[in-house]
PDB file of C-alpha atoms and ligand atoms in Angstrom:
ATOM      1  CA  UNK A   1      84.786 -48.668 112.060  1.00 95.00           C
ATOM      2  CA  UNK A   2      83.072 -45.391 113.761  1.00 96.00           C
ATOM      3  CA  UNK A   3      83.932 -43.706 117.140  1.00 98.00           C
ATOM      4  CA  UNK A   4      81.216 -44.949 119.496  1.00 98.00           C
ATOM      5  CA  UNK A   5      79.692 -42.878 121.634  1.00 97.00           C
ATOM      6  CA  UNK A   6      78.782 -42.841 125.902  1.00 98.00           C
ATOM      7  CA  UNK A   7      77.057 -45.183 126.795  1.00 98.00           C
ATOM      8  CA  UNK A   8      78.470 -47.823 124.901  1.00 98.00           C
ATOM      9  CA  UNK A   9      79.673 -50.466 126.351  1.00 98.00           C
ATOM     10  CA  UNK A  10      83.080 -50.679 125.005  1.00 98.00           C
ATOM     11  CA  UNK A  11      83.964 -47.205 127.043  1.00 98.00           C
ATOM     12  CA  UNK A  12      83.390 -49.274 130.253  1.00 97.00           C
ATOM     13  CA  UNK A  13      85.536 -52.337 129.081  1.00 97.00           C
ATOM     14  CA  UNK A  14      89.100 -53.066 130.651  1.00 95.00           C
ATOM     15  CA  UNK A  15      90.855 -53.243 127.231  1.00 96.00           C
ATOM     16  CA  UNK A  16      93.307 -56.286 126.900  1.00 96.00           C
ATOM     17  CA  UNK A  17      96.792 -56.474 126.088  1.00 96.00           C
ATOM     18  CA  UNK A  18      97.821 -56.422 122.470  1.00 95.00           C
ATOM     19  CA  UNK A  19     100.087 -59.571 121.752  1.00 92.00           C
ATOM     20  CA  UNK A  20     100.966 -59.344 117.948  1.00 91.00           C
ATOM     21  CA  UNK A  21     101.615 -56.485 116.002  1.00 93.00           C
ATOM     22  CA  UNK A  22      99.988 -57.804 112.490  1.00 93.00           C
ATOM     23  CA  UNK A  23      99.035 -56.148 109.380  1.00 94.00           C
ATOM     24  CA  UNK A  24      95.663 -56.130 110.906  1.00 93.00           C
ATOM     25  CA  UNK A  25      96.524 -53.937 113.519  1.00 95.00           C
ATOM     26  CA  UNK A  26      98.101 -51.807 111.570  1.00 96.00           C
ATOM     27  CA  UNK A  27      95.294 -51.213 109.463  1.00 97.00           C
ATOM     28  CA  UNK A  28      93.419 -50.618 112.589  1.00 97.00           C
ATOM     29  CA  UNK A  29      95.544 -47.845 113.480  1.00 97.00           C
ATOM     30  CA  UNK A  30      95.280 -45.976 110.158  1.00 97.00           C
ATOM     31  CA  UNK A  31      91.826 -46.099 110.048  1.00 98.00           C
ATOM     32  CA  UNK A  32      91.705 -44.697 114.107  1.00 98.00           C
ATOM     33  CA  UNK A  33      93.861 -41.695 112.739  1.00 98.00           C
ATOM     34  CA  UNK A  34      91.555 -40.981 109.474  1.00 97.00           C
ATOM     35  CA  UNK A  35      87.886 -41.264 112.341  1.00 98.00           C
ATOM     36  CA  UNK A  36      89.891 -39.013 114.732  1.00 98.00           C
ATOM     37  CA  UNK A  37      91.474 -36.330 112.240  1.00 97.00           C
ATOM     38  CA  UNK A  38      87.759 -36.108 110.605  1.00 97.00           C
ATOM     39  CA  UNK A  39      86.441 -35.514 113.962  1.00 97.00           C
ATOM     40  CA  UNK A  40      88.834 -32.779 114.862  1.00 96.00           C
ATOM     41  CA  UNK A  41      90.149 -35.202 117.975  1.00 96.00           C
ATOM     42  CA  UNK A  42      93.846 -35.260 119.360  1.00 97.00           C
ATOM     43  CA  UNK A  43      93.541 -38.248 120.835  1.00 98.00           C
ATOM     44  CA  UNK A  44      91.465 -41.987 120.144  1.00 98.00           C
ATOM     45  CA  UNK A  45      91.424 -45.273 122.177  1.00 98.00           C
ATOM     46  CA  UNK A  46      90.995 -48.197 120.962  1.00 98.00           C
ATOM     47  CA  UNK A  47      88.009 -48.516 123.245  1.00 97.00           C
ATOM     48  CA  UNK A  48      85.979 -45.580 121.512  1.00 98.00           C
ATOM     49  CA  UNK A  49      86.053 -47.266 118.214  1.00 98.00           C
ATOM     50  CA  UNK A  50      84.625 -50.772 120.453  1.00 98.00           C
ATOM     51  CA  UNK A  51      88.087 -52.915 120.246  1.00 97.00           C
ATOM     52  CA  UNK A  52      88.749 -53.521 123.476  1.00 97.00           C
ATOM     53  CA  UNK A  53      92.904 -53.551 122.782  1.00 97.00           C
ATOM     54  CA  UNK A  54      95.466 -51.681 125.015  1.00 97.00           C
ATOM     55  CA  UNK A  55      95.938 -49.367 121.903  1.00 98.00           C
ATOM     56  CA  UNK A  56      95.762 -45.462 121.571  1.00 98.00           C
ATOM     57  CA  UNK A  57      96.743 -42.868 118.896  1.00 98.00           C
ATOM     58  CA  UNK A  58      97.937 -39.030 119.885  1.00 98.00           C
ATOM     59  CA  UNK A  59      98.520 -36.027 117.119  1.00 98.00           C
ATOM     60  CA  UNK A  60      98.395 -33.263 119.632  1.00 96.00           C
ATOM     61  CA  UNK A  61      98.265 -30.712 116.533  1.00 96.00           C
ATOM     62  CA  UNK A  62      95.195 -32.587 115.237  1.00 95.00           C
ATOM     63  CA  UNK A  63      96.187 -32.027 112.135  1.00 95.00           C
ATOM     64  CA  UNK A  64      97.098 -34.331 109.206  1.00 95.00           C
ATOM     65  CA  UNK A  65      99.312 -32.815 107.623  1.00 95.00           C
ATOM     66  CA  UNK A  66     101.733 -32.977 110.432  1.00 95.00           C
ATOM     67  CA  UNK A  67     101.921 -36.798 110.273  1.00 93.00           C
ATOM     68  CA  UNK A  68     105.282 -36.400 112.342  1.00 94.00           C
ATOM     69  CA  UNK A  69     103.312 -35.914 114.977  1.00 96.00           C
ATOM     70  CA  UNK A  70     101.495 -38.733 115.108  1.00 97.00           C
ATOM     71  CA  UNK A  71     102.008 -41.295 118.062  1.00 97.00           C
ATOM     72  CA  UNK A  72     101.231 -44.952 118.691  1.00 98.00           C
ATOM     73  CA  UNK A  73     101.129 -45.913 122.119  1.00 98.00           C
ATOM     74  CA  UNK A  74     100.558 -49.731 122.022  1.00 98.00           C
ATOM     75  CA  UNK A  75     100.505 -51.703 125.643  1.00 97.00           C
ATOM     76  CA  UNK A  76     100.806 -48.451 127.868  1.00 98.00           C
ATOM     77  CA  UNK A  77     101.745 -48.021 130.874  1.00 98.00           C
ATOM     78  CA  UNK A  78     102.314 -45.000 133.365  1.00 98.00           C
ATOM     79  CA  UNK A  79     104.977 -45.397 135.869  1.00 98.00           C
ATOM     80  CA  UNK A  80     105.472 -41.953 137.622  1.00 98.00           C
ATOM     81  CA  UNK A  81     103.352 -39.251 138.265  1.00 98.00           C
ATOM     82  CA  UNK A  82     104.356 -36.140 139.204  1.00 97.00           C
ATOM     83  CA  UNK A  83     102.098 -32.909 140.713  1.00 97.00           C
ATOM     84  CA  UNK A  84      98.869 -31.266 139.973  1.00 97.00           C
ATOM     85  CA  UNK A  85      97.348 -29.757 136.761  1.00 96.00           C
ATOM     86  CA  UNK A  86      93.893 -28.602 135.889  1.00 96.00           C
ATOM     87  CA  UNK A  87      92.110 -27.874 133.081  1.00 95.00           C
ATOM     88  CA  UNK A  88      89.155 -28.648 130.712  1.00 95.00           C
ATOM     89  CA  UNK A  89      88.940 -31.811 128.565  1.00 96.00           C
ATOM     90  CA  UNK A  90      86.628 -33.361 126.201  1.00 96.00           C
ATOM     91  CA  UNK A  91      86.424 -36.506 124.624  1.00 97.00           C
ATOM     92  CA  UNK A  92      85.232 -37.696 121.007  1.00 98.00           C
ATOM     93  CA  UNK A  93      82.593 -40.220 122.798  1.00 98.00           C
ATOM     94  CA  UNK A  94      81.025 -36.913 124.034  1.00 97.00           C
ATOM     95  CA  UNK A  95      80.641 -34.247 121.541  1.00 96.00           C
ATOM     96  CA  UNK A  96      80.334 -31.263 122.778  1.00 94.00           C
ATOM     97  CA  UNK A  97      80.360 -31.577 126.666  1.00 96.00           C
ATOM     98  CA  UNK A  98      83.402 -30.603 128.199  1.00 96.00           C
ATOM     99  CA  UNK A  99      84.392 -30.336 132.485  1.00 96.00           C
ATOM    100  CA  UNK A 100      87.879 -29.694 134.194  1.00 97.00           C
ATOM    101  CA  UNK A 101      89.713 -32.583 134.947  1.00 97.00           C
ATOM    102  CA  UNK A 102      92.469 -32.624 137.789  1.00 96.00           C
ATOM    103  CA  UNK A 103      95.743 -34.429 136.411  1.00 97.00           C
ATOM    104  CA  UNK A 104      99.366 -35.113 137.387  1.00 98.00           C
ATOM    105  CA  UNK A 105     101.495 -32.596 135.655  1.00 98.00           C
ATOM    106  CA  UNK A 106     104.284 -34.553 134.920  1.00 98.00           C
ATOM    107  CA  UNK A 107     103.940 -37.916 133.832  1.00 98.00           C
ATOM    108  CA  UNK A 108     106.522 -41.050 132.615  1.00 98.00           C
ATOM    109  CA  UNK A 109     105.223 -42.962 130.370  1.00 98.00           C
ATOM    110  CA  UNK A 110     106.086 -46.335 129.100  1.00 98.00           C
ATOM    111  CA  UNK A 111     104.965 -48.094 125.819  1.00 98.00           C
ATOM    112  CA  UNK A 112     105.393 -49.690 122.405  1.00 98.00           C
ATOM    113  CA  UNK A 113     105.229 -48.249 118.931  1.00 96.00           C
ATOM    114  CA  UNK A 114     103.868 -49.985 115.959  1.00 95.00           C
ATOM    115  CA  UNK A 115     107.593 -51.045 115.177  1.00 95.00           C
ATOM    116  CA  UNK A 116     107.552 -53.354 118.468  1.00 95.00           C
ATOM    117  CA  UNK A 117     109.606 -50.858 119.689  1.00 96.00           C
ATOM    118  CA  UNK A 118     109.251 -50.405 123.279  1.00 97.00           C
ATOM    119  CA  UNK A 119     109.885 -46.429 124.407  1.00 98.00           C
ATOM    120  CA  UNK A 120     109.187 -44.233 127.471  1.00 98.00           C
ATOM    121  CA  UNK A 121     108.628 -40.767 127.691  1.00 97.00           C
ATOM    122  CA  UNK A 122     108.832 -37.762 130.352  1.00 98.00           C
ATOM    123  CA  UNK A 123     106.034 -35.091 129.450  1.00 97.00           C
ATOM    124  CA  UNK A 124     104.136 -32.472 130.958  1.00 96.00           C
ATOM    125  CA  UNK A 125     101.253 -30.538 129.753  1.00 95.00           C
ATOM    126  CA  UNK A 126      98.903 -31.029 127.223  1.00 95.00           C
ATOM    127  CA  UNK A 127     100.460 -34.548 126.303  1.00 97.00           C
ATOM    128  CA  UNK A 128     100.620 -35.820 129.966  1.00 97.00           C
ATOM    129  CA  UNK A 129      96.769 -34.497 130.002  1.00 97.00           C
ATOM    130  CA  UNK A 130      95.815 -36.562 127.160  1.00 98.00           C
ATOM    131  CA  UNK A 131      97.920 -39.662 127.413  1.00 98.00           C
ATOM    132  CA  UNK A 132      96.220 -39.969 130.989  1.00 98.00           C
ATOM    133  CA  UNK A 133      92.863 -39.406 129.398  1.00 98.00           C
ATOM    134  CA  UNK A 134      93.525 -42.220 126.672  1.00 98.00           C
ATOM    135  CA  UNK A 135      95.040 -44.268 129.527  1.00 98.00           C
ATOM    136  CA  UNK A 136      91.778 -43.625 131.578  1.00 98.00           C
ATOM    137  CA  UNK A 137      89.735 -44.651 128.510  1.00 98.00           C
ATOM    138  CA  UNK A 138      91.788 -48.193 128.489  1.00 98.00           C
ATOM    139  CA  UNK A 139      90.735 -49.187 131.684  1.00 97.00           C
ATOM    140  CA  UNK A 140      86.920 -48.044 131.007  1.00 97.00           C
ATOM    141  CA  UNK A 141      87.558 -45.243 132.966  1.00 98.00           C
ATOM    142  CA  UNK A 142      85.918 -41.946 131.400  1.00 98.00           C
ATOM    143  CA  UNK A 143      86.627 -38.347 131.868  1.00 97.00           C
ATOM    144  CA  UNK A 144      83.278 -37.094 133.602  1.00 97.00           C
ATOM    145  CA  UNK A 145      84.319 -39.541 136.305  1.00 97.00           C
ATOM    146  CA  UNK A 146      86.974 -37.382 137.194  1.00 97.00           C
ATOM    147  CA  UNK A 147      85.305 -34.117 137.431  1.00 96.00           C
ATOM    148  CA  UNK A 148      84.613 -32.484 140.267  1.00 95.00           C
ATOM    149  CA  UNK A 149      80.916 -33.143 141.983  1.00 95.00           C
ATOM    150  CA  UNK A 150      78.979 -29.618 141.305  1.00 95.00           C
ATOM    151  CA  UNK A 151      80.832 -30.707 137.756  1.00 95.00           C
ATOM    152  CA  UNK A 152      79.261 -33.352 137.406  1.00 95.00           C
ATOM    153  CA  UNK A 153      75.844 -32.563 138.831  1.00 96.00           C
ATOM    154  CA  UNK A 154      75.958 -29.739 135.740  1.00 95.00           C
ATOM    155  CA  UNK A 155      76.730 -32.022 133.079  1.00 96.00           C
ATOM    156  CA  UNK A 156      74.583 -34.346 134.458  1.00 96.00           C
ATOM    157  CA  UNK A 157      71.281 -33.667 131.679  1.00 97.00           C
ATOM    158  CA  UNK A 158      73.725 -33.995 128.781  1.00 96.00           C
ATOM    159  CA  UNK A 159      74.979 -37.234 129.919  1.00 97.00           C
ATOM    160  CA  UNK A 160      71.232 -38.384 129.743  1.00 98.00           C
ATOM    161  CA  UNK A 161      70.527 -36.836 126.777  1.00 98.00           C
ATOM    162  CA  UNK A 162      73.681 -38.799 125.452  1.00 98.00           C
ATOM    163  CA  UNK A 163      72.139 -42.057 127.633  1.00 98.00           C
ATOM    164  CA  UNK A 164      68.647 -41.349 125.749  1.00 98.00           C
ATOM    165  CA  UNK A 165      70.124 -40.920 122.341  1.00 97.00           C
ATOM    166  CA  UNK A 166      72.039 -44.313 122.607  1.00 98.00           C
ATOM    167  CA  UNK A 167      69.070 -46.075 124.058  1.00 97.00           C
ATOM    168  CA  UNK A 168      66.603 -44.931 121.216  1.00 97.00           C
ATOM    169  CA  UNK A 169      69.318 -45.770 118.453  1.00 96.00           C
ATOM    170  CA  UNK A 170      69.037 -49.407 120.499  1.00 97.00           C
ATOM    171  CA  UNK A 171      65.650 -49.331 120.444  1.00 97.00           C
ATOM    172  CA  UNK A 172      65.368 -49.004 116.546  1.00 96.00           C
ATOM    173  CA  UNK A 173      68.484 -51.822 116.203  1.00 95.00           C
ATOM    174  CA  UNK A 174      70.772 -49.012 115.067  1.00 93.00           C
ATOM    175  CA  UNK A 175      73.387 -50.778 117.578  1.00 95.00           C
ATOM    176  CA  UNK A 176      72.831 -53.936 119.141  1.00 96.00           C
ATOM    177  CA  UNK A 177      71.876 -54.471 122.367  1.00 97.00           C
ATOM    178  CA  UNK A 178      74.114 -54.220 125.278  1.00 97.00           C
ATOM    179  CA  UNK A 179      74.337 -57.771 125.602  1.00 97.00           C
ATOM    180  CA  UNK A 180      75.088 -58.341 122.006  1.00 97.00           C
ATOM    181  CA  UNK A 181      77.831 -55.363 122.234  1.00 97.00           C
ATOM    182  CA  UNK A 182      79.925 -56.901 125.434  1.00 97.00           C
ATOM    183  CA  UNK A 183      79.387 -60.499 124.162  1.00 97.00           C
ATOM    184  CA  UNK A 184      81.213 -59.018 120.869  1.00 96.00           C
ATOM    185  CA  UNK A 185      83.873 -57.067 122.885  1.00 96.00           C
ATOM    186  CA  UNK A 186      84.618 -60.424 124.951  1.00 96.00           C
ATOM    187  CA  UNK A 187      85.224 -62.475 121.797  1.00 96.00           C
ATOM    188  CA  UNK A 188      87.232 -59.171 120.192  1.00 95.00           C
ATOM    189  CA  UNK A 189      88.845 -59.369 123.931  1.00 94.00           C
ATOM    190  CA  UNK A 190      89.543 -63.718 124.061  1.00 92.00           C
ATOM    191  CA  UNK A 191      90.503 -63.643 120.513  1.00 90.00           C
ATOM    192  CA  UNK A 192      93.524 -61.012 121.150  1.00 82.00           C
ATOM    193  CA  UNK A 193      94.640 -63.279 124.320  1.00 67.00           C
ATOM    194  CA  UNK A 194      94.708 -66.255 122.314  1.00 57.00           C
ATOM    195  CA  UNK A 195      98.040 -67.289 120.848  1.00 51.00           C
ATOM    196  CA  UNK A 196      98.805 -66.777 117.352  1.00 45.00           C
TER     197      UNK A 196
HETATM  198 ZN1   ZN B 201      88.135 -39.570 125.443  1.00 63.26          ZN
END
Protein backbone atom coordinates (compact mmCIF):
# COMPACT_ATOMS: atom_id res chain seq x y z
CA UNK A 1 0.00 0.00 0.00
CA UNK A 2 1.45 3.71 -0.82
CA UNK A 3 -0.46 7.08 -0.91
CA UNK A 4 -1.01 7.72 -4.62
CA UNK A 5 -0.53 10.75 -5.95
CA UNK A 6 -2.78 13.47 -8.51
CA UNK A 7 -3.48 12.29 -11.22
CA UNK A 8 -4.33 8.97 -10.31
CA UNK A 9 -7.25 7.74 -11.01
CA UNK A 10 -8.46 6.55 -7.76
CA UNK A 11 -8.64 10.48 -6.54
CA UNK A 12 -11.41 10.89 -9.20
CA UNK A 13 -13.36 7.64 -8.18
CA UNK A 14 -16.82 7.85 -6.26
CA UNK A 15 -15.68 5.50 -3.43
CA UNK A 16 -18.35 2.78 -2.51
CA UNK A 17 -19.94 1.94 0.58
CA UNK A 18 -18.15 -0.32 3.00
CA UNK A 19 -20.51 -3.35 3.89
CA UNK A 20 -18.42 -5.58 6.33
CA UNK A 21 -16.15 -4.59 8.83
CA UNK A 22 -13.53 -7.71 8.50
CA UNK A 23 -10.14 -8.29 9.73
CA UNK A 24 -9.17 -7.15 6.34
CA UNK A 25 -10.33 -3.86 6.79
CA UNK A 26 -8.95 -3.49 9.75
CA UNK A 27 -5.65 -4.17 8.62
CA UNK A 28 -6.32 -1.67 5.99
CA UNK A 29 -6.82 0.94 8.43
CA UNK A 30 -3.59 0.36 10.39
CA UNK A 31 -1.56 0.38 7.59
CA UNK A 32 -3.48 4.00 6.30
CA UNK A 33 -2.40 5.38 9.83
CA UNK A 34 1.43 4.04 9.65
CA UNK A 35 1.55 5.80 5.33
CA UNK A 36 -0.11 8.93 6.82
CA UNK A 37 1.89 9.40 10.25
CA UNK A 38 5.24 8.76 8.03
CA UNK A 39 4.09 11.38 5.75
CA UNK A 40 3.41 13.95 8.39
CA UNK A 41 -0.56 13.91 7.15
CA UNK A 42 -3.65 14.53 9.53
CA UNK A 43 -5.87 13.12 7.46
CA UNK A 44 -6.00 9.88 4.59
CA UNK A 45 -8.88 8.57 2.37
CA UNK A 46 -9.23 5.55 1.38
CA UNK A 47 -9.14 6.88 -2.14
CA UNK A 48 -5.41 8.21 -1.88
CA UNK A 49 -4.10 4.85 -1.07
CA UNK A 50 -6.42 3.57 -4.58
CA UNK A 51 -9.33 1.57 -2.54
CA UNK A 52 -12.12 3.07 -3.63
CA UNK A 53 -14.11 2.39 0.02
CA UNK A 54 -16.17 5.10 1.88
CA UNK A 55 -13.30 4.95 4.52
CA UNK A 56 -11.11 7.81 6.07
CA UNK A 57 -8.68 8.13 9.05
CA UNK A 58 -8.19 11.68 11.12
CA UNK A 59 -5.28 12.28 13.98
CA UNK A 60 -5.53 16.01 13.89
CA UNK A 61 -2.20 16.09 16.13
CA UNK A 62 -0.45 13.99 13.46
CA UNK A 63 1.27 12.45 15.82
CA UNK A 64 1.56 8.78 16.90
CA UNK A 65 2.03 8.86 19.98
CA UNK A 66 -1.30 10.35 20.67
CA UNK A 67 -3.14 7.25 19.37
CA UNK A 68 -6.27 8.66 21.36
CA UNK A 69 -6.61 10.78 18.83
CA UNK A 70 -6.99 8.76 16.18
CA UNK A 71 -10.45 8.55 14.30
CA UNK A 72 -12.16 6.13 11.95
CA UNK A 73 -14.81 7.51 10.01
CA UNK A 74 -16.25 4.49 8.07
CA UNK A 75 -19.53 5.19 5.68
CA UNK A 76 -19.61 9.10 6.26
CA UNK A 77 -21.92 11.25 5.90
CA UNK A 78 -22.44 15.13 6.49
CA UNK A 79 -25.83 16.23 7.41
CA UNK A 80 -25.62 19.98 8.43
CA UNK A 81 -23.51 22.61 7.51
CA UNK A 82 -23.22 25.57 9.15
CA UNK A 83 -21.34 29.16 7.96
CA UNK A 84 -18.18 30.16 6.31
CA UNK A 85 -14.47 29.43 7.06
CA UNK A 86 -11.33 29.99 5.10
CA UNK A 87 -8.09 28.91 5.15
CA UNK A 88 -5.19 27.00 3.47
CA UNK A 89 -5.17 23.20 2.96
CA UNK A 90 -3.01 20.65 1.49
CA UNK A 91 -3.37 17.22 0.75
CA UNK A 92 -0.87 14.11 0.87
CA UNK A 93 -1.71 13.39 -3.04
CA UNK A 94 -0.02 16.83 -3.53
CA UNK A 95 3.11 17.39 -1.71
CA UNK A 96 3.91 20.51 -1.30
CA UNK A 97 1.19 22.67 -3.08
CA UNK A 98 -1.12 24.22 -0.89
CA UNK A 99 -4.38 27.03 -1.82
CA UNK A 100 -7.23 28.41 0.52
CA UNK A 101 -10.18 26.51 0.53
CA UNK A 102 -13.67 28.09 1.53
CA UNK A 103 -15.54 25.65 4.06
CA UNK A 104 -18.62 25.52 6.30
CA UNK A 105 -17.52 26.30 9.77
CA UNK A 106 -19.60 24.16 11.57
CA UNK A 107 -20.30 20.87 10.42
CA UNK A 108 -22.51 17.53 11.79
CA UNK A 109 -21.20 14.71 10.94
CA UNK A 110 -22.48 11.24 10.85
CA UNK A 111 -20.52 7.88 10.65
CA UNK A 112 -19.30 4.49 11.84
CA UNK A 113 -16.23 3.48 13.77
CA UNK A 114 -14.32 0.35 13.26
CA UNK A 115 -16.49 -1.17 16.19
CA UNK A 116 -19.73 -0.93 13.82
CA UNK A 117 -20.53 1.67 15.96
CA UNK A 118 -22.46 4.27 14.30
CA UNK A 119 -21.67 8.04 15.91
CA UNK A 120 -22.22 11.70 14.90
CA UNK A 121 -20.38 14.58 15.73
CA UNK A 122 -20.80 18.57 15.94
CA UNK A 123 -17.30 20.25 15.13
CA UNK A 124 -15.92 23.34 13.98
CA UNK A 125 -12.52 24.26 12.93
CA UNK A 126 -9.73 22.44 11.92
CA UNK A 127 -11.72 19.03 12.18
CA UNK A 128 -14.83 20.30 10.23
CA UNK A 129 -11.97 21.56 7.62
CA UNK A 130 -10.54 18.24 7.25
CA UNK A 131 -13.42 15.85 7.61
CA UNK A 132 -14.92 17.93 4.57
CA UNK A 133 -11.64 17.56 2.76
CA UNK A 134 -11.59 13.63 3.35
CA UNK A 135 -15.33 13.72 2.54
CA UNK A 136 -14.46 15.67 -0.73
CA UNK A 137 -11.75 13.08 -1.48
CA UNK A 138 -14.63 10.18 -1.21
CA UNK A 139 -16.59 11.44 -3.84
CA UNK A 140 -13.37 12.12 -6.18
CA UNK A 141 -13.69 15.50 -5.39
CA UNK A 142 -10.12 17.19 -4.74
CA UNK A 143 -9.12 20.26 -2.93
CA UNK A 144 -7.70 22.50 -5.90
CA UNK A 145 -11.25 22.21 -7.19
CA UNK A 146 -12.35 24.30 -4.56
CA UNK A 147 -9.97 27.09 -4.72
CA UNK A 148 -10.64 30.17 -5.85
CA UNK A 149 -9.93 30.92 -9.85
CA UNK A 150 -6.66 33.36 -9.72
CA UNK A 151 -5.94 30.21 -7.13
CA UNK A 152 -6.06 28.01 -9.30
CA UNK A 153 -4.62 29.69 -12.37
CA UNK A 154 -1.31 29.98 -9.82
CA UNK A 155 -1.11 26.50 -8.96
CA UNK A 156 -1.87 25.65 -12.22
CA UNK A 157 2.20 24.64 -13.43
CA UNK A 158 2.52 22.45 -10.33
CA UNK A 159 -0.51 20.56 -11.09
CA UNK A 160 1.24 19.75 -14.51
CA UNK A 161 4.34 19.16 -13.19
CA UNK A 162 2.43 16.63 -10.84
CA UNK A 163 0.34 15.52 -14.32
CA UNK A 164 3.95 15.10 -16.06
CA UNK A 165 5.53 13.24 -13.23
CA UNK A 166 2.61 10.64 -13.14
CA UNK A 167 2.55 10.33 -16.87
CA UNK A 168 6.40 9.59 -17.19
CA UNK A 169 6.22 7.08 -14.13
CA UNK A 170 3.30 5.51 -16.69
CA UNK A 171 5.35 5.72 -19.38
CA UNK A 172 8.23 3.58 -17.80
CA UNK A 173 5.28 0.99 -16.25
CA UNK A 174 6.04 2.36 -12.79
CA UNK A 175 2.02 2.39 -12.45
CA UNK A 176 -0.19 0.92 -14.83
CA UNK A 177 -2.01 2.55 -17.21
CA UNK A 178 -5.10 4.43 -16.55
CA UNK A 179 -7.14 1.84 -17.92
CA UNK A 180 -5.50 -0.87 -15.99
CA UNK A 181 -5.82 1.45 -12.68
CA UNK A 182 -9.88 2.12 -12.97
CA UNK A 183 -10.45 -1.46 -14.29
CA UNK A 184 -8.65 -2.44 -10.80
CA UNK A 185 -10.59 0.19 -8.74
CA UNK A 186 -13.99 -1.19 -10.36
CA UNK A 187 -13.26 -4.79 -9.33
CA UNK A 188 -11.79 -3.31 -5.70
CA UNK A 189 -15.28 -1.23 -6.08
CA UNK A 190 -17.86 -4.59 -7.30
CA UNK A 191 -16.05 -6.79 -4.96
CA UNK A 192 -16.97 -4.50 -1.74
CA UNK A 193 -20.79 -4.37 -3.10
CA UNK A 194 -20.94 -7.94 -3.37
CA UNK A 195 -22.42 -9.84 -0.45
CA UNK A 196 -20.33 -11.65 1.88
ZN1 LIG B 1 -6.37 15.24 0.57
Amino acid sequence: MQIVQYPHPALRFKSVPIQEISLELRDIVRQMFELMYAAEGIGLAANQVALPYRLFILNLTGNKEEADQEHVFINPEIVKRKGTQEAEEGCLSFPKLYGKVRRAEEIVVEAFDLDGQGFELTVDDLASRAIQHETDHLDGRLFIDRLSEADQREVQPKVKDFETLFRRQQELGVIGTDQQLEAELRRLANAQGAPA
